[in-house]
Coordinates of C-alpha atoms in Angstrom, one line a residue:
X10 CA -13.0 -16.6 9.1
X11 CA -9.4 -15.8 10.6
X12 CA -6.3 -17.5 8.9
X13 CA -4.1 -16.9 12.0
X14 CA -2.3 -19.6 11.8
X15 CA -0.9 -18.8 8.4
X16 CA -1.1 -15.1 9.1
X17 CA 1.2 -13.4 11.6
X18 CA 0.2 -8.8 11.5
X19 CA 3.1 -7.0 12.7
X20 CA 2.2 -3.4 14.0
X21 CA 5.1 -0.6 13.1
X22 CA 5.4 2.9 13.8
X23 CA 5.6 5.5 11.7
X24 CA 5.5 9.4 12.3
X25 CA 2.3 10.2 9.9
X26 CA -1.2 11.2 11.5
X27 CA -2.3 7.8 10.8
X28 CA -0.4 6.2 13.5
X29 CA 1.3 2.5 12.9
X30 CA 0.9 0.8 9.8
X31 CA 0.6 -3.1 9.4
X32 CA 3.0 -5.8 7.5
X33 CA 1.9 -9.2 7.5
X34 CA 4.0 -12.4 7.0
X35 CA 2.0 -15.1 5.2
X36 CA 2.8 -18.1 5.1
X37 CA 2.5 -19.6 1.9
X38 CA 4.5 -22.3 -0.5
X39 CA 7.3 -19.1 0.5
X40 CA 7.1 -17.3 3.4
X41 CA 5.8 -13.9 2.1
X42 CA 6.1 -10.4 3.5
X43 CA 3.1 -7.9 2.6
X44 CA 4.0 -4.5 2.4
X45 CA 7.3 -3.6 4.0
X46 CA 6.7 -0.9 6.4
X47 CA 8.3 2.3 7.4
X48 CA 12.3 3.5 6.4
X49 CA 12.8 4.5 10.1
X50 CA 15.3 2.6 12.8
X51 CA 12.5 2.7 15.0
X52 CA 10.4 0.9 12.8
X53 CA 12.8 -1.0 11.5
X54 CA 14.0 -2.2 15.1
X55 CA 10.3 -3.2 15.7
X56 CA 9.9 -5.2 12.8
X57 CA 13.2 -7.4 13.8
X58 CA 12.5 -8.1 17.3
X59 CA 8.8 -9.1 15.8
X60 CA 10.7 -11.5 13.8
X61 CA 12.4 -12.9 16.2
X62 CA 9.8 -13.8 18.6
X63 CA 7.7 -15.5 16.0
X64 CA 11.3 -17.0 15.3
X65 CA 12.1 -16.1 11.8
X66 CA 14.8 -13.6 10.8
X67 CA 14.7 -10.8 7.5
X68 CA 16.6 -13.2 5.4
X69 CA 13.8 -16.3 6.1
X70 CA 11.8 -14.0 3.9
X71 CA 11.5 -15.4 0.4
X72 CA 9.1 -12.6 -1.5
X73 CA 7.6 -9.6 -0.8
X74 CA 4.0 -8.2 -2.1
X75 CA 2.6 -4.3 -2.0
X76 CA -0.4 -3.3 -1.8
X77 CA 0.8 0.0 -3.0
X78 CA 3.2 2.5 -3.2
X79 CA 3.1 4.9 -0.4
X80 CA 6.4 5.0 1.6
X81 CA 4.9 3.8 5.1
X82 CA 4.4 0.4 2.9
X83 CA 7.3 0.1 0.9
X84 CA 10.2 1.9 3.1
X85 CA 12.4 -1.8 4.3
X86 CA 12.7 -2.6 0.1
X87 CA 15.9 -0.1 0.7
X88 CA 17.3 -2.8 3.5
X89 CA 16.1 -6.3 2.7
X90 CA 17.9 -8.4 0.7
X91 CA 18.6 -7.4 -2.7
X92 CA 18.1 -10.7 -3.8
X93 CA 14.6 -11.2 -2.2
X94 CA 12.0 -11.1 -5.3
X95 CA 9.1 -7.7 -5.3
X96 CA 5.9 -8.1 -6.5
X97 CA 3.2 -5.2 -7.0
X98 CA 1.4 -3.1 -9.4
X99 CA 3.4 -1.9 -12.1
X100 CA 2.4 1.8 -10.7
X101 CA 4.7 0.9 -8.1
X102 CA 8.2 1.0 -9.7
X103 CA 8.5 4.4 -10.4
X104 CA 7.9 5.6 -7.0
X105 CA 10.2 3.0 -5.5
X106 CA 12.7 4.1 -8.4
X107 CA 12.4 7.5 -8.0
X108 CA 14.2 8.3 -11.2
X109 CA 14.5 12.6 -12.1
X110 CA 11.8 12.6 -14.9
X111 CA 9.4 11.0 -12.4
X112 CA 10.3 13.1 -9.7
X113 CA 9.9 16.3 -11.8
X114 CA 6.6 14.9 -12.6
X115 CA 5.6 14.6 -9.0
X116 CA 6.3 18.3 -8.4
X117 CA 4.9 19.8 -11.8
X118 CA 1.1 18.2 -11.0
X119 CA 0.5 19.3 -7.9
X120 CA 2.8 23.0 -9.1
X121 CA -0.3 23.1 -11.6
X122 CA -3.1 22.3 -9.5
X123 CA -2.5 24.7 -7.2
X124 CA -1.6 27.5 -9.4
X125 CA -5.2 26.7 -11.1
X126 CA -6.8 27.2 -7.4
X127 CA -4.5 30.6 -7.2
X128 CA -2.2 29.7 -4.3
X129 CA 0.8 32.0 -4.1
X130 CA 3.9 31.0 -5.1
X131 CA 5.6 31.7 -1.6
X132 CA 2.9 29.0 -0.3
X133 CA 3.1 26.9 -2.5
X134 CA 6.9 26.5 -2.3
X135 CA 6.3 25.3 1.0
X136 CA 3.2 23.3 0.7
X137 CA 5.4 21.3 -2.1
X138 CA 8.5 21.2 -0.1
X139 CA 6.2 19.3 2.4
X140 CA 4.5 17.3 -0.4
X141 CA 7.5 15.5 -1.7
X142 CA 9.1 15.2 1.6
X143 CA 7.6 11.7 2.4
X144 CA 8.7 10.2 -1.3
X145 CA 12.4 11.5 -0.9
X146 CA 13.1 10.8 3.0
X147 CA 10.7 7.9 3.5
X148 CA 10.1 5.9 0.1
X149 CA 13.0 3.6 -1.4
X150 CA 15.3 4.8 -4.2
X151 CA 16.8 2.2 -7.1
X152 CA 14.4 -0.1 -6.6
X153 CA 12.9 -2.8 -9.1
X154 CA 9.5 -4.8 -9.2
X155 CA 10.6 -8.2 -10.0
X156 CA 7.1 -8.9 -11.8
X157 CA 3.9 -7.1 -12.4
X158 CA 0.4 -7.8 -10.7
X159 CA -2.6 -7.0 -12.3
X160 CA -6.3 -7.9 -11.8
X161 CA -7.2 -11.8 -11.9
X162 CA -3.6 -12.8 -11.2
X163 CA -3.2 -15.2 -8.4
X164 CA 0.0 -14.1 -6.0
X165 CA 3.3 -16.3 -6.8
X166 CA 3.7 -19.5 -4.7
X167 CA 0.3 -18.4 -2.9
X168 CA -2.5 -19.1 -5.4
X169 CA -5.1 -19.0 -3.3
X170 CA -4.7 -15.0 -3.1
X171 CA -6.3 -13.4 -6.1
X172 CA -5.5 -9.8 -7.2
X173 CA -8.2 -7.7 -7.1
X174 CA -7.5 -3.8 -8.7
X175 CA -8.3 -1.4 -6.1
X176 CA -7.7 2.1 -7.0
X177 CA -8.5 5.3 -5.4
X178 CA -6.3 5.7 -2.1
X179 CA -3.6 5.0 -4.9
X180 CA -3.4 3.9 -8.4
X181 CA -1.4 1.2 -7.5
X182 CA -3.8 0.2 -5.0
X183 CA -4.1 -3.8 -4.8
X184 CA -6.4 -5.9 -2.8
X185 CA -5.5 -9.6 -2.1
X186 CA -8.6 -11.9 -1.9
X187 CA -9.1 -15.6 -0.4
X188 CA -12.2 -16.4 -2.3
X189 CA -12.1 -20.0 0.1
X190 CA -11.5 -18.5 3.5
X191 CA -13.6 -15.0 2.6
X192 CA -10.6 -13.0 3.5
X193 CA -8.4 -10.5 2.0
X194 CA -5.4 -8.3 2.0
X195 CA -6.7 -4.8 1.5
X196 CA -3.7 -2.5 2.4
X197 CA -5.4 1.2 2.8
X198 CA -8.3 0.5 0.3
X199 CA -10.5 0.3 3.4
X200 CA -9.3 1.1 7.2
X201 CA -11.6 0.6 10.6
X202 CA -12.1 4.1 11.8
X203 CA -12.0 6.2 8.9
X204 CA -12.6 6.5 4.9
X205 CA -9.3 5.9 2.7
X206 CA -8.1 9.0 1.6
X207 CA -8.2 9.4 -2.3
X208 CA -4.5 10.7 -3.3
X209 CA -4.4 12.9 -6.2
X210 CA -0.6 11.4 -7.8
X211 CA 0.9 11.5 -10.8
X212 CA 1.3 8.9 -13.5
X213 CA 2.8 8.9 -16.9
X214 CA -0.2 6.9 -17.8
X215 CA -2.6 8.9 -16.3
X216 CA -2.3 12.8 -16.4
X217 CA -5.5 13.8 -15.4
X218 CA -6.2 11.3 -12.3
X219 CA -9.6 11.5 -10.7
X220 CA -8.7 9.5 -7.4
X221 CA -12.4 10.4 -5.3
X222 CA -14.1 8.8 -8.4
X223 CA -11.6 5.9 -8.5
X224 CA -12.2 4.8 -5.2
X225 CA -16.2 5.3 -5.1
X226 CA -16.0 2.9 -7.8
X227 CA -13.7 0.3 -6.1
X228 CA -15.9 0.6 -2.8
X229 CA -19.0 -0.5 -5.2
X230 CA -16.8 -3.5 -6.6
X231 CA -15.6 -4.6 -3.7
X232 CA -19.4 -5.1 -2.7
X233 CA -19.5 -7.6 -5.2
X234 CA -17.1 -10.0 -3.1
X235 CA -18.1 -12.1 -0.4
X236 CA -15.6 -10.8 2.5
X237 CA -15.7 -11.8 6.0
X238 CA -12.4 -10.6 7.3
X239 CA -9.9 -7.8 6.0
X240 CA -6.6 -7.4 7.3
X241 CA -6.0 -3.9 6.7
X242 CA -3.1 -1.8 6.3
X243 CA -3.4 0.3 9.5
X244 CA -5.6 -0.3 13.0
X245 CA -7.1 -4.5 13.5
X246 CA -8.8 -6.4 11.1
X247 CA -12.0 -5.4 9.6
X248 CA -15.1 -7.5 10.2
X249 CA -18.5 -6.6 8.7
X250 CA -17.2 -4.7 6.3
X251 CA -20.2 -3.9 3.7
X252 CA -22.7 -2.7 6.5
X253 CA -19.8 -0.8 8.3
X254 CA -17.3 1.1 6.6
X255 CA -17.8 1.0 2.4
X256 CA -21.4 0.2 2.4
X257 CA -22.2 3.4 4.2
X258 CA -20.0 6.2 2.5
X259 CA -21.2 4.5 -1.2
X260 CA -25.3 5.3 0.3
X261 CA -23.3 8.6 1.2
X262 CA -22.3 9.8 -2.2

């Protein structure tokens, strides 16, 4: 089942391989903007003239929710209202924060990883420059979570959404589940042409992250729910989903 009339998908560009990325407006007991896109004018100029023609303007939007942290998905917190509340996982806030200790943490994983695989240090100057050119162009600097979401919670002044702990694309990855209508939020935990890639990223909490085996076990718990519809973070939404896209790369491995 659909939920189009309380679910409007606006399609943005952005300039990464994986072509346009999806916000949704909701609209719940506040009107509710997941994920919030791409910190480009282009994208930026799309998303306002969307607005308009479902006639709503940024400042109509009362909360926002992530799905996760990556900057195609959390560029517009930098130009929305200051005063319009943030919700993800708490994962999130340092990579919207982008304080120096986290972004010398960022560097010094992948510096590590690829000295262990012997990669010289004139490539890996430039494979890092590239690396970290997303988070400090594309993501949001200064930014605050206004509360945490964590598995079991129910989304504010949208209760019928669940939070479902998703990780492997990211560790921050959420899913957002209608247990009534079958249907669900699932940001890049699964897309409808390819696999989710599993991010290696670094984390205070988690030093040693194993993303592949993170999100082979989130495919197999997300068999466990009964999901008719996914609106996904990039492409249309996602019908079928255990015989098409999961279901086949968890027989896989």
């Amino acid at each position: 089942m659909s939920l189009d009339h309380k679910v409007i998908r606006i399609e943005l560009p952005t300039p990464f391989p994986i072509g346009p990325v999806n916000v949704f407006l909701l609209k719940a007991d506040k009107l509710t903007l997941i994920d919030a896109g791409m910190k480009t004018k282009e994208a930026w100029d799309v998303f306002e003239e969307a607005l308009r023609k479902e006639g709503y303007k940024v400042t109509d939007i009362e909360q926002v929710i992530l799905t996760h942290q990556h900057p195609d998905h959390t560029g517009f917190l930098e130009w929305l209202p200051s005063d319009i509340p943030v919700y993800g996982h708490k994962l999130v806030e340092p990579w919207i924060y982008q304080d120096e200790e986290f972004v010398q943490q960022h560097s010094e994983l992948y510096r590590n990883f690829l000295m262990e695989f012997g990669v010289s240090d004139d490539v890996m100057d430039t494979w890092l420059r590239k690396a970290t050119a997303a988070i400090q162009v594309y993501s949001p600097k200064g930014q605050k979570l206004a509360g945490y979401l964590k598995e079991g919670d129910t989304l504010p002044y949208a209760s019928d959404w669940e939070v479902i702990e998703t990780p492997g694309h990211s560790l921050s990855q959420l899913m957002f589940y209608n247990r009534k209508e079958k249907v669900a939020f699932g940001g890049d935990h699964i897309l409808p042409k390819v696999p989710s890639n599993p991010y290696l990223e670094p984390t205070i909490q988690n030093p040693k992250p194993t993303p592949l085996l993170d999100y082979l076990a989130s495919l197999e718990k997300t068999l466990n729910y009964d999901i008719d519809l996914i609106y996904s973070g990039h492409g249309e939404p996602l019908s079928d989903i255990h015989s098409f896209n999961y279901g086949t790369y968890s027989k896989a491995a």
